[in-house]
């Protein structure tokens, strides 16, 4: 039985796969330090409670219609959730505290930890005199930088002429202006976005601290700059998935476990793993370009195509007739994969990725070089760090063309350029893995976080 410290922590994840994963990983870390864990979650994308029997799960209604749960507009989805979840969340906390039989038991709840994209939780926490920590699921460089976008717009920095597309964004390096343009491409919603980002900044400043799913080794510069924005402690305790805690899945999708025996039959570092994450959608023509690019390499690949990720199609039925048969064991396409297990497999030699932060860090931790194909939001910045700063991958620069994909895979898997990339990512992997070991930077910050929570 786990040793308990008699304290409870309440966690409230945003119901997106990339936000649920780090929150559940944090829950496991804190549970290993003796905390009781209560997870409040929405009906939409509810985490699988059966996978985490030691935690208490409390579901609240989110008011989303079936049509709204299918939207591809993540900004709209988050806006709707913020509009409709405040009252149910407050009622859940009220009931949770009322069920405590004594004042002493009420005091056992130490704090609330929730996602930075929840805008109402700070006010609710304050009404219960409950300290709140913000969980940053982005690279901290992006978290700091994206809060400055309203300022950039006020100062006339946005928009900018096409001739400056390759220039660096002065307050947001190593992002280029063309990357920022893709992040902010829907200018009609700029006023709404600016207001939303301003509220994130305001509510975060009133919190008790920020927990960052990164480490000093990956975010040193931005962490050093954080005291210019925030006056409270920052706790970079990541990467959370390699802390020495019990493994269990927090995936919203059922992984195809046949990936692993298939990989077992492949040669070491011979397979390119391809996955664009849990949210990205592509067109039929882009699906075809990726398929042909991978096939034309004559190298092995494992490709995740999430059902519903191709516009207007259920899955891969728009691929040419006979394409799957033509692969002849060279390629495998699945609906979802056990990604951490796949990236750790000896057969994987490269990762064609959208560069979501979870995927990027998981790839670094296994020393797998990347081919960057970012689509939106923080993916743009993560890809720039991969290609331009750490130099551990190749950037496709948004080109979803078969010749470009074939060329990038060959450069990474077969050329001397790929060997140099592999040496650099192996060195970075070792640094990052040391951070969570006893005495490492993340381990020390975790100790500080535990002490801070226990002080309430």
CSV table of C-alpha atoms in Angstrom, one decimal:
chain,number,residue,atom,x,y,z
A,1,UNK,CA,0.0,0.0,0.0
A,2,UNK,CA,1.2,3.5,-0.9
A,3,UNK,CA,2.4,5.6,2.1
A,4,UNK,CA,-0.1,8.5,2.6
A,5,UNK,CA,0.6,12.0,3.9
A,6,UNK,CA,-3.1,12.6,4.7
A,7,UNK,CA,-3.5,15.4,2.1
A,8,UNK,CA,-5.8,15.5,-0.9
A,9,UNK,CA,-5.1,17.3,-4.2
A,10,UNK,CA,-7.9,18.1,-6.7
A,11,UNK,CA,-7.0,18.0,-10.4
A,12,UNK,CA,-9.2,19.4,-13.2
A,13,UNK,CA,-7.8,18.6,-16.7
A,14,UNK,CA,-9.0,20.3,-19.9
A,15,UNK,CA,-10.7,17.5,-21.9
A,16,UNK,CA,-8.2,17.2,-24.7
A,17,UNK,CA,-5.8,14.3,-25.1
A,18,UNK,CA,-2.7,16.5,-25.0
A,19,UNK,CA,-3.9,18.0,-21.7
A,20,UNK,CA,-5.3,14.8,-20.1
A,21,UNK,CA,-2.0,12.9,-20.5
A,22,UNK,CA,0.2,15.3,-18.5
A,23,UNK,CA,-2.5,15.9,-15.8
A,24,UNK,CA,-2.9,12.1,-15.2
A,25,UNK,CA,0.9,11.7,-15.2
A,26,UNK,CA,1.1,14.5,-12.6
A,27,UNK,CA,-1.6,12.8,-10.5
A,28,UNK,CA,0.5,9.6,-10.5
A,29,UNK,CA,3.6,11.5,-9.4
A,30,UNK,CA,1.8,13.2,-6.6
A,31,UNK,CA,0.1,10.0,-5.5
A,32,UNK,CA,3.6,8.4,-5.3
A,33,UNK,CA,4.5,11.2,-2.9
A,34,UNK,CA,1.6,10.3,-0.6
A,35,UNK,CA,-1.2,12.6,-1.8
A,36,UNK,CA,-4.8,11.3,-2.3
A,37,UNK,CA,-6.0,12.2,-5.8
A,38,UNK,CA,-9.4,13.5,-6.8
A,39,UNK,CA,-9.9,14.2,-10.5
A,40,UNK,CA,-12.9,16.3,-11.6
A,41,UNK,CA,-13.6,15.9,-15.3
A,42,UNK,CA,-16.1,16.7,-17.9
A,43,UNK,CA,-18.5,14.2,-19.5
A,44,UNK,CA,-16.8,15.0,-22.8
A,45,UNK,CA,-13.6,13.0,-23.3
A,46,UNK,CA,-13.8,11.6,-19.8
A,47,UNK,CA,-10.6,9.8,-18.7
A,48,UNK,CA,-10.9,6.1,-18.1
A,49,UNK,CA,-11.4,5.8,-14.4
A,50,UNK,CA,-10.9,2.0,-14.5
A,51,UNK,CA,-7.3,2.6,-15.6
A,52,UNK,CA,-6.5,4.5,-12.4
A,53,UNK,CA,-8.3,2.6,-9.5
A,54,UNK,CA,-6.4,4.5,-6.8
A,55,UNK,CA,-7.8,7.9,-7.8
A,56,UNK,CA,-11.3,9.3,-7.2
A,57,UNK,CA,-13.1,10.5,-10.3
A,58,UNK,CA,-16.0,13.0,-10.3
A,59,UNK,CA,-17.8,13.8,-13.5
A,60,UNK,CA,-19.5,17.1,-14.2
A,61,UNK,CA,-21.9,18.0,-17.0
A,62,UNK,CA,-20.3,20.2,-19.7
A,63,UNK,CA,-23.4,21.3,-21.6
A,64,UNK,CA,-21.9,20.3,-25.0
A,65,UNK,CA,-24.3,19.0,-27.7
A,66,UNK,CA,-23.3,16.0,-29.8
A,67,UNK,CA,-22.6,18.3,-32.7
A,68,UNK,CA,-20.4,20.5,-30.6
A,69,UNK,CA,-18.3,17.6,-29.3
A,70,UNK,CA,-17.4,16.9,-33.0
A,71,UNK,CA,-16.2,20.4,-33.8
A,72,UNK,CA,-12.6,20.7,-35.2
A,73,UNK,CA,-12.4,24.2,-33.9
A,74,UNK,CA,-10.5,23.8,-30.7
A,75,UNK,CA,-10.8,27.5,-29.8
A,76,UNK,CA,-14.5,27.3,-30.0
A,77,UNK,CA,-14.6,24.1,-28.0
A,78,UNK,CA,-12.5,25.6,-25.2
A,79,UNK,CA,-14.7,28.8,-25.2
A,80,UNK,CA,-17.9,26.7,-24.9
A,81,UNK,CA,-16.4,24.6,-22.1
A,82,UNK,CA,-15.4,27.8,-20.2
A,83,UNK,CA,-18.9,29.2,-20.6
A,84,UNK,CA,-20.7,26.1,-19.4
A,85,UNK,CA,-18.6,24.4,-16.8
A,86,UNK,CA,-18.2,27.1,-14.1
A,87,UNK,CA,-21.5,26.3,-12.3
A,88,UNK,CA,-21.1,22.5,-12.4
A,89,UNK,CA,-17.5,22.8,-11.3
A,90,UNK,CA,-18.5,25.0,-8.3
A,91,UNK,CA,-21.3,22.7,-7.4
A,92,UNK,CA,-19.0,19.7,-7.5
A,93,UNK,CA,-16.5,21.4,-5.1
A,94,UNK,CA,-19.4,22.5,-2.8
A,95,UNK,CA,-20.7,18.9,-2.6
A,96,UNK,CA,-17.2,17.5,-2.2
A,97,UNK,CA,-16.4,19.7,0.8
A,98,UNK,CA,-19.9,19.2,2.3
A,99,UNK,CA,-19.4,15.5,2.3
A,100,UNK,CA,-16.4,15.9,4.6
A,101,UNK,CA,-17.8,15.1,8.1
A,102,UNK,CA,-15.4,17.4,10.1
A,103,UNK,CA,-13.5,20.6,9.7
A,104,UNK,CA,-10.3,18.6,10.0
A,105,UNK,CA,-11.2,16.5,7.0
A,106,UNK,CA,-12.0,19.6,5.0
A,107,UNK,CA,-8.5,20.9,5.7
A,108,UNK,CA,-7.1,17.7,4.1
A,109,UNK,CA,-7.6,19.2,0.6
A,110,UNK,CA,-4.4,21.1,0.0
A,111,UNK,CA,-4.9,22.7,-3.4
A,112,UNK,CA,-6.5,22.6,-6.9
A,113,UNK,CA,-4.3,22.0,-10.0
A,114,UNK,CA,-5.9,22.7,-13.3
A,115,UNK,CA,-5.1,23.6,-16.9
A,116,UNK,CA,-4.1,27.1,-17.9
A,117,UNK,CA,-6.9,27.2,-20.4
A,118,UNK,CA,-9.6,27.2,-17.7
A,119,UNK,CA,-10.5,30.8,-17.1
A,120,UNK,CA,-13.0,30.5,-14.2
A,121,UNK,CA,-11.2,28.2,-11.8
A,122,UNK,CA,-9.1,30.9,-10.1
A,123,UNK,CA,-12.2,32.8,-9.0
A,124,UNK,CA,-13.9,29.6,-7.9
A,125,UNK,CA,-10.8,28.4,-6.0
A,126,UNK,CA,-10.5,31.8,-4.2
A,127,UNK,CA,-14.2,31.5,-3.1
A,128,UNK,CA,-13.2,28.3,-1.3
A,129,UNK,CA,-9.9,29.7,0.0
A,130,UNK,CA,-8.3,26.9,-2.0
A,131,UNK,CA,-4.7,27.5,-3.4
A,132,UNK,CA,-4.6,27.0,-7.1
A,133,UNK,CA,-1.7,25.8,-9.3
A,134,UNK,CA,-1.7,26.2,-13.0
A,135,UNK,CA,-0.5,23.3,-15.1
A,136,UNK,CA,1.3,24.4,-18.2
A,137,UNK,CA,1.1,21.6,-20.8
A,138,UNK,CA,3.1,23.6,-23.4
A,139,UNK,CA,6.8,24.3,-23.7
A,140,UNK,CA,7.2,27.2,-21.2
A,141,UNK,CA,8.8,29.3,-24.0
A,142,UNK,CA,5.4,29.1,-25.8
A,143,UNK,CA,3.4,29.7,-22.7
A,144,UNK,CA,5.3,33.0,-22.0
A,145,UNK,CA,5.4,34.0,-25.7
A,146,UNK,CA,1.7,33.4,-26.6
A,147,UNK,CA,0.6,35.7,-23.7
A,148,UNK,CA,2.5,38.5,-25.5
A,149,UNK,CA,0.5,38.3,-28.7
A,150,UNK,CA,-2.1,40.9,-27.7
A,151,UNK,CA,0.8,43.3,-27.0
A,152,UNK,CA,2.3,42.6,-30.5
A,153,UNK,CA,-1.0,43.4,-32.1
A,154,UNK,CA,-1.5,46.6,-30.0
A,155,UNK,CA,2.0,47.8,-31.1
A,156,UNK,CA,1.2,47.2,-34.7
A,157,UNK,CA,3.6,44.3,-35.2
A,158,UNK,CA,0.8,42.2,-36.6
A,159,UNK,CA,0.1,41.8,-39.5
A,160,UNK,CA,3.4,42.1,-41.3
A,161,UNK,CA,4.5,42.2,-45.0
A,162,UNK,CA,5.2,38.9,-46.8
A,163,UNK,CA,8.8,40.1,-47.4
A,164,UNK,CA,9.4,39.6,-43.7
A,165,UNK,CA,8.1,36.0,-43.5
A,166,UNK,CA,11.4,34.4,-42.7
A,167,UNK,CA,12.4,37.0,-40.0
A,168,UNK,CA,12.4,36.0,-36.4
A,169,UNK,CA,9.7,37.3,-34.1
A,170,UNK,CA,11.7,39.6,-31.7
A,171,UNK,CA,9.8,38.7,-28.5
A,172,UNK,CA,9.1,35.1,-29.4
A,173,UNK,CA,12.3,33.4,-30.7
A,174,UNK,CA,13.0,31.1,-32.5
A,175,UNK,CA,9.5,31.5,-34.0
A,176,UNK,CA,9.6,33.1,-37.5
A,177,UNK,CA,7.0,35.6,-38.6
A,178,UNK,CA,5.5,33.1,-41.1
A,179,UNK,CA,5.0,30.7,-38.2
A,180,UNK,CA,3.2,33.4,-36.1
A,181,UNK,CA,1.1,34.1,-39.1
A,182,UNK,CA,0.0,30.5,-39.3
A,183,UNK,CA,-0.8,30.5,-35.5
A,184,UNK,CA,-2.9,33.7,-35.9
A,185,UNK,CA,-4.2,33.0,-39.4
A,186,UNK,CA,-7.9,33.6,-38.5
A,187,UNK,CA,-7.6,37.4,-38.1
A,188,UNK,CA,-11.3,37.8,-37.8
A,189,UNK,CA,-11.1,36.2,-34.4
A,190,UNK,CA,-8.1,38.2,-33.3
A,191,UNK,CA,-10.1,40.4,-30.9
A,192,UNK,CA,-11.7,37.3,-29.3
A,193,UNK,CA,-8.2,35.6,-29.0
A,194,UNK,CA,-6.6,38.6,-27.5
A,195,UNK,CA,-9.3,38.8,-24.8
A,196,UNK,CA,-8.9,35.1,-24.1
A,197,UNK,CA,-5.1,35.3,-23.8
A,198,UNK,CA,-5.4,38.4,-21.6
A,199,UNK,CA,-7.7,36.5,-19.2
A,200,UNK,CA,-5.2,33.6,-19.1
A,201,UNK,CA,-2.5,36.0,-18.1
A,202,UNK,CA,-4.7,37.7,-15.4
A,203,UNK,CA,-6.0,34.5,-13.8
A,204,UNK,CA,-2.5,32.9,-13.9
A,205,UNK,CA,-0.9,35.8,-12.1
A,206,UNK,CA,-3.3,35.3,-9.2
A,207,UNK,CA,-2.4,31.6,-8.8
A,208,UNK,CA,0.0,30.1,-6.3
A,209,UNK,CA,2.4,28.8,-8.9
A,210,UNK,CA,2.9,27.2,-12.3
A,211,UNK,CA,3.7,23.5,-12.8
A,212,UNK,CA,5.6,23.0,-16.1
A,213,UNK,CA,5.8,19.7,-17.9
A,214,UNK,CA,9.2,20.6,-19.1
A,215,UNK,CA,12.6,20.8,-17.5
A,216,UNK,CA,15.5,23.3,-17.2
A,217,UNK,CA,17.4,21.5,-19.8
A,218,UNK,CA,14.6,22.2,-22.4
A,219,UNK,CA,13.4,25.6,-21.1
A,220,UNK,CA,16.3,27.3,-19.4
A,221,UNK,CA,16.0,30.7,-21.1
A,222,UNK,CA,12.3,31.1,-20.7
A,223,UNK,CA,12.4,30.0,-17.1
A,224,UNK,CA,15.0,32.6,-16.4
A,225,UNK,CA,12.7,35.3,-17.9
A,226,UNK,CA,9.6,34.1,-16.0
A,227,UNK,CA,10.3,36.5,-13.0
A,228,UNK,CA,9.6,39.4,-15.3
A,229,UNK,CA,6.0,38.2,-15.7
A,230,UNK,CA,5.2,36.1,-12.6
A,231,UNK,CA,6.1,36.7,-8.9
A,232,UNK,CA,5.4,33.2,-7.7
A,233,UNK,CA,7.4,30.0,-8.0
A,234,UNK,CA,7.6,28.0,-11.3
A,235,UNK,CA,8.1,24.3,-10.9
A,236,UNK,CA,9.5,22.6,-14.1
A,237,UNK,CA,9.1,19.0,-13.1
A,238,UNK,CA,9.0,17.3,-16.5
A,239,UNK,CA,9.2,15.2,-18.5
A,240,UNK,CA,6.4,13.7,-16.4
A,241,UNK,CA,6.1,10.4,-18.2
A,242,UNK,CA,9.7,9.2,-17.3
A,243,UNK,CA,9.4,9.8,-13.6
A,244,UNK,CA,9.7,6.5,-11.7
A,245,UNK,CA,5.9,5.9,-11.2
A,246,UNK,CA,3.6,3.1,-12.1
A,247,UNK,CA,2.7,3.1,-15.8
A,248,UNK,CA,-0.9,3.2,-16.9
A,249,UNK,CA,-2.6,4.5,-20.0
A,250,UNK,CA,-4.6,7.8,-20.1
A,251,UNK,CA,-5.3,7.5,-23.8
A,252,UNK,CA,-8.8,8.4,-25.0
A,253,UNK,CA,-8.3,6.1,-28.0
A,254,UNK,CA,-7.8,2.3,-28.0
A,255,UNK,CA,-4.2,1.6,-29.2
A,256,UNK,CA,-3.6,-1.1,-31.7
A,257,UNK,CA,-1.2,-3.4,-29.9
A,258,UNK,CA,-0.3,-5.3,-33.0
A,259,UNK,CA,2.3,-2.5,-33.7
A,260,UNK,CA,4.7,-4.1,-31.3
A,261,UNK,CA,5.1,-7.6,-32.7
A,262,UNK,CA,5.2,-6.0,-36.2
A,263,UNK,CA,8.1,-3.8,-35.0
A,264,UNK,CA,9.8,-6.8,-33.4
A,265,UNK,CA,10.3,-8.2,-36.9
A,266,UNK,CA,12.0,-5.1,-38.3
A,267,UNK,CA,15.7,-4.2,-38.2
A,268,UNK,CA,17.0,-1.8,-35.6
A,269,UNK,CA,16.3,1.9,-36.5
A,270,UNK,CA,14.8,0.9,-39.9
A,271,UNK,CA,11.2,2.2,-39.3
A,272,UNK,CA,9.8,5.7,-39.6
A,273,UNK,CA,6.9,6.3,-37.2
A,274,UNK,CA,4.3,8.7,-38.4
A,275,UNK,CA,1.6,10.3,-36.2
A,276,UNK,CA,0.0,13.7,-36.3
A,277,UNK,CA,-1.6,13.5,-32.9
A,278,UNK,CA,-5.1,13.5,-31.5
A,279,UNK,CA,-6.5,16.7,-33.0
A,280,UNK,CA,-4.8,17.5,-36.4
A,281,UNK,CA,-7.0,16.9,-39.5
A,282,UNK,CA,-5.8,16.7,-43.1
A,283,UNK,CA,-7.4,16.6,-46.6
A,284,UNK,CA,-7.7,13.6,-48.8
A,285,UNK,CA,-5.0,15.0,-51.1
A,286,UNK,CA,-2.7,15.4,-48.1
A,287,UNK,CA,-3.4,11.9,-47.1
A,288,UNK,CA,-2.4,10.7,-50.6
A,289,UNK,CA,0.8,12.8,-50.6
A,290,UNK,CA,1.9,11.4,-47.3
A,291,UNK,CA,1.1,7.8,-48.4
A,292,UNK,CA,3.0,8.2,-51.7
A,293,UNK,CA,5.9,9.9,-50.0
A,294,UNK,CA,6.3,7.1,-47.4
A,295,UNK,CA,5.8,4.4,-50.0
A,296,UNK,CA,8.3,5.9,-52.4
A,297,UNK,CA,11.1,5.7,-49.8
A,298,UNK,CA,11.1,1.9,-50.0
A,299,UNK,CA,11.7,2.0,-46.3
A,300,UNK,CA,9.5,0.6,-43.5
A,301,UNK,CA,7.0,2.8,-41.8
A,302,UNK,CA,4.3,2.6,-39.1
A,303,UNK,CA,1.6,5.2,-39.8
A,304,UNK,CA,-1.1,6.3,-37.4
A,305,UNK,CA,-4.2,7.6,-39.2
A,306,UNK,CA,-6.8,8.5,-36.6
A,307,UNK,CA,-10.4,7.8,-37.6
A,308,UNK,CA,-12.1,11.0,-38.6
A,309,UNK,CA,-8.8,12.8,-39.2
A,310,UNK,CA,-9.3,13.0,-42.9
A,311,UNK,CA,-11.9,15.5,-44.0
A,312,UNK,CA,-15.0,13.8,-45.2
A,313,UNK,CA,-13.8,10.3,-44.7
A,314,UNK,CA,-14.1,7.7,-41.9
A,315,UNK,CA,-10.5,6.5,-42.3
A,316,UNK,CA,-8.2,5.6,-45.2
A,317,UNK,CA,-10.8,4.5,-47.8
A,318,UNK,CA,-9.7,7.3,-50.2
A,319,UNK,CA,-6.2,5.7,-50.6
A,320,UNK,CA,-5.8,4.2,-54.1
A,321,UNK,CA,-7.1,0.6,-54.6
A,322,UNK,CA,-4.4,-1.9,-53.9
A,323,UNK,CA,-2.2,0.6,-51.9
A,324,UNK,CA,-2.3,-1.4,-48.7
A,325,UNK,CA,-1.6,-4.7,-50.5
A,326,UNK,CA,1.4,-3.1,-52.3
A,327,UNK,CA,3.1,-2.4,-49.0
A,328,UNK,CA,3.9,-6.1,-48.7
A,329,UNK,CA,4.9,-5.9,-44.9
A,330,UNK,CA,7.0,-2.8,-45.6
A,331,UNK,CA,4.4,-0.4,-44.1
A,332,UNK,CA,1.7,-0.7,-41.5
A,333,UNK,CA,-1.3,1.7,-41.0
A,334,UNK,CA,-3.2,1.7,-37.7
A,335,UNK,CA,-5.9,3.8,-36.1
A,336,UNK,CA,-3.9,4.5,-33.0
A,337,UNK,CA,-0.7,3.3,-31.4
A,338,UNK,CA,0.8,2.9,-27.9
A,339,UNK,CA,3.1,5.8,-28.7
A,340,UNK,CA,5.5,5.7,-25.8
A,341,UNK,CA,6.1,2.0,-26.3
A,342,UNK,CA,6.5,2.5,-30.1
A,343,UNK,CA,9.1,5.3,-29.7
A,344,UNK,CA,11.0,3.2,-27.2
A,345,UNK,CA,11.2,0.3,-29.6
A,346,UNK,CA,14.7,-0.4,-31.1
A,347,UNK,CA,13.2,-0.6,-34.6
A,348,UNK,CA,12.1,3.1,-34.7
A,349,UNK,CA,14.7,5.3,-36.5
A,350,UNK,CA,12.7,8.5,-37.0
A,351,UNK,CA,9.4,10.2,-36.1
A,352,UNK,CA,7.3,12.3,-38.6
A,353,UNK,CA,5.4,14.4,-36.1
A,354,UNK,CA,3.1,17.4,-35.7
A,355,UNK,CA,5.4,18.4,-32.8
A,356,UNK,CA,2.8,18.6,-30.1
A,357,UNK,CA,4.7,19.1,-26.8
A,358,UNK,CA,3.9,15.6,-25.5
A,359,UNK,CA,5.1,13.9,-28.7
A,360,UNK,CA,8.2,16.1,-29.0
A,361,UNK,CA,9.3,15.3,-25.4
A,362,UNK,CA,8.5,11.6,-25.7
A,363,UNK,CA,10.7,11.5,-28.9
A,364,UNK,CA,13.5,13.4,-27.2
A,365,UNK,CA,13.4,11.0,-24.2
A,366,UNK,CA,13.9,8.0,-26.5
A,367,UNK,CA,16.5,9.6,-28.7
A,368,UNK,CA,14.3,9.4,-31.8
A,369,UNK,CA,15.1,12.1,-34.5
A,370,UNK,CA,12.1,14.0,-35.9
A,371,UNK,CA,10.7,15.2,-39.2
A,372,UNK,CA,8.6,18.3,-38.2
A,373,UNK,CA,5.2,18.9,-39.8
A,374,UNK,CA,3.5,21.4,-37.4
A,375,UNK,CA,-0.1,22.5,-38.1
A,376,UNK,CA,-1.1,25.0,-35.4
A,377,UNK,CA,-0.6,26.7,-32.1
A,378,UNK,CA,2.5,25.6,-30.0
A,379,UNK,CA,3.5,23.0,-32.6
A,380,UNK,CA,5.1,25.8,-34.7
A,381,UNK,CA,7.4,26.8,-31.9
A,382,UNK,CA,8.3,23.3,-30.9
A,383,UNK,CA,9.2,22.5,-34.5
A,384,UNK,CA,11.6,25.5,-34.6
A,385,UNK,CA,13.4,24.3,-31.5
A,386,UNK,CA,13.7,20.8,-33.0
A,387,UNK,CA,15.1,22.0,-36.3
A,388,UNK,CA,16.8,25.4,-35.6
A,389,UNK,CA,17.9,25.3,-31.9
A,390,UNK,CA,18.5,21.7,-30.8
A,391,UNK,CA,19.1,20.6,-34.4
A,392,UNK,CA,17.6,17.2,-33.8
A,393,UNK,CA,15.2,17.0,-36.8
A,394,UNK,CA,14.3,18.2,-40.2
A,395,UNK,CA,11.5,20.8,-40.9
A,396,UNK,CA,9.1,20.2,-43.8
A,397,UNK,CA,8.1,23.9,-43.6
A,398,UNK,CA,4.5,23.0,-44.1
A,399,UNK,CA,5.1,21.2,-47.4
A,400,UNK,CA,2.9,18.1,-47.6
A,401,UNK,CA,4.2,16.9,-50.9
A,402,UNK,CA,5.3,13.4,-51.7
A,403,UNK,CA,8.7,14.3,-53.0
A,404,UNK,CA,9.5,16.5,-50.0
A,405,UNK,CA,8.3,13.7,-47.6
A,406,UNK,CA,10.4,11.1,-49.4
A,407,UNK,CA,13.4,13.3,-49.4
A,408,UNK,CA,13.1,14.2,-45.7
A,409,UNK,CA,12.7,10.5,-44.7
A,410,UNK,CA,15.7,9.5,-46.7
A,411,UNK,CA,17.9,12.4,-45.3
A,412,UNK,CA,17.0,11.3,-41.8
A,413,UNK,CA,17.2,7.6,-42.1
A,414,UNK,CA,20.0,7.0,-44.6
A,415,UNK,CA,22.3,10.0,-44.9
A,416,UNK,CA,25.2,11.4,-42.9
A,417,UNK,CA,23.0,14.3,-41.9
A,418,UNK,CA,20.8,11.9,-40.1
A,419,UNK,CA,23.7,10.5,-38.2
A,420,UNK,CA,24.6,14.0,-36.9
A,421,UNK,CA,21.0,14.6,-35.9
A,422,UNK,CA,21.0,11.3,-34.0
A,423,UNK,CA,24.2,12.1,-32.1
A,424,UNK,CA,22.7,15.4,-31.0
A,425,UNK,CA,19.4,14.0,-29.9
A,426,UNK,CA,21.1,11.2,-28.0
A,427,UNK,CA,23.1,13.8,-26.1
A,428,UNK,CA,19.9,15.8,-25.3
A,429,UNK,CA,18.1,12.6,-24.3
A,430,UNK,CA,20.7,11.9,-21.7
A,431,UNK,CA,20.5,15.4,-20.3
A,432,UNK,CA,16.7,15.3,-20.0
A,433,UNK,CA,16.6,11.9,-18.5
A,434,UNK,CA,19.2,13.0,-15.8
A,435,UNK,CA,16.8,15.8,-14.8
A,436,UNK,CA,14.3,13.4,-13.3
A,437,UNK,CA,16.9,11.3,-11.4
A,438,UNK,CA,17.6,12.1,-7.8
A,439,UNK,CA,19.5,15.3,-7.6
A,440,UNK,CA,18.5,16.4,-11.1
A,441,UNK,CA,16.8,19.7,-11.8
A,442,UNK,CA,13.3,18.2,-12.2
A,443,UNK,CA,13.7,16.0,-9.2
A,444,UNK,CA,14.7,19.0,-7.0
A,445,UNK,CA,11.7,21.1,-8.3
A,446,UNK,CA,9.4,18.2,-7.6
A,447,UNK,CA,10.6,18.2,-4.0
A,448,UNK,CA,10.0,21.9,-3.8
A,449,UNK,CA,6.5,21.5,-5.2
A,450,UNK,CA,5.6,18.8,-2.7
A,451,UNK,CA,6.9,21.0,0.2
A,452,UNK,CA,4.9,23.9,-1.2
A,453,UNK,CA,1.7,21.9,-1.4
A,454,UNK,CA,2.2,20.5,2.1
A,455,UNK,CA,2.7,24.1,3.5
A,456,UNK,CA,-0.9,25.0,2.8
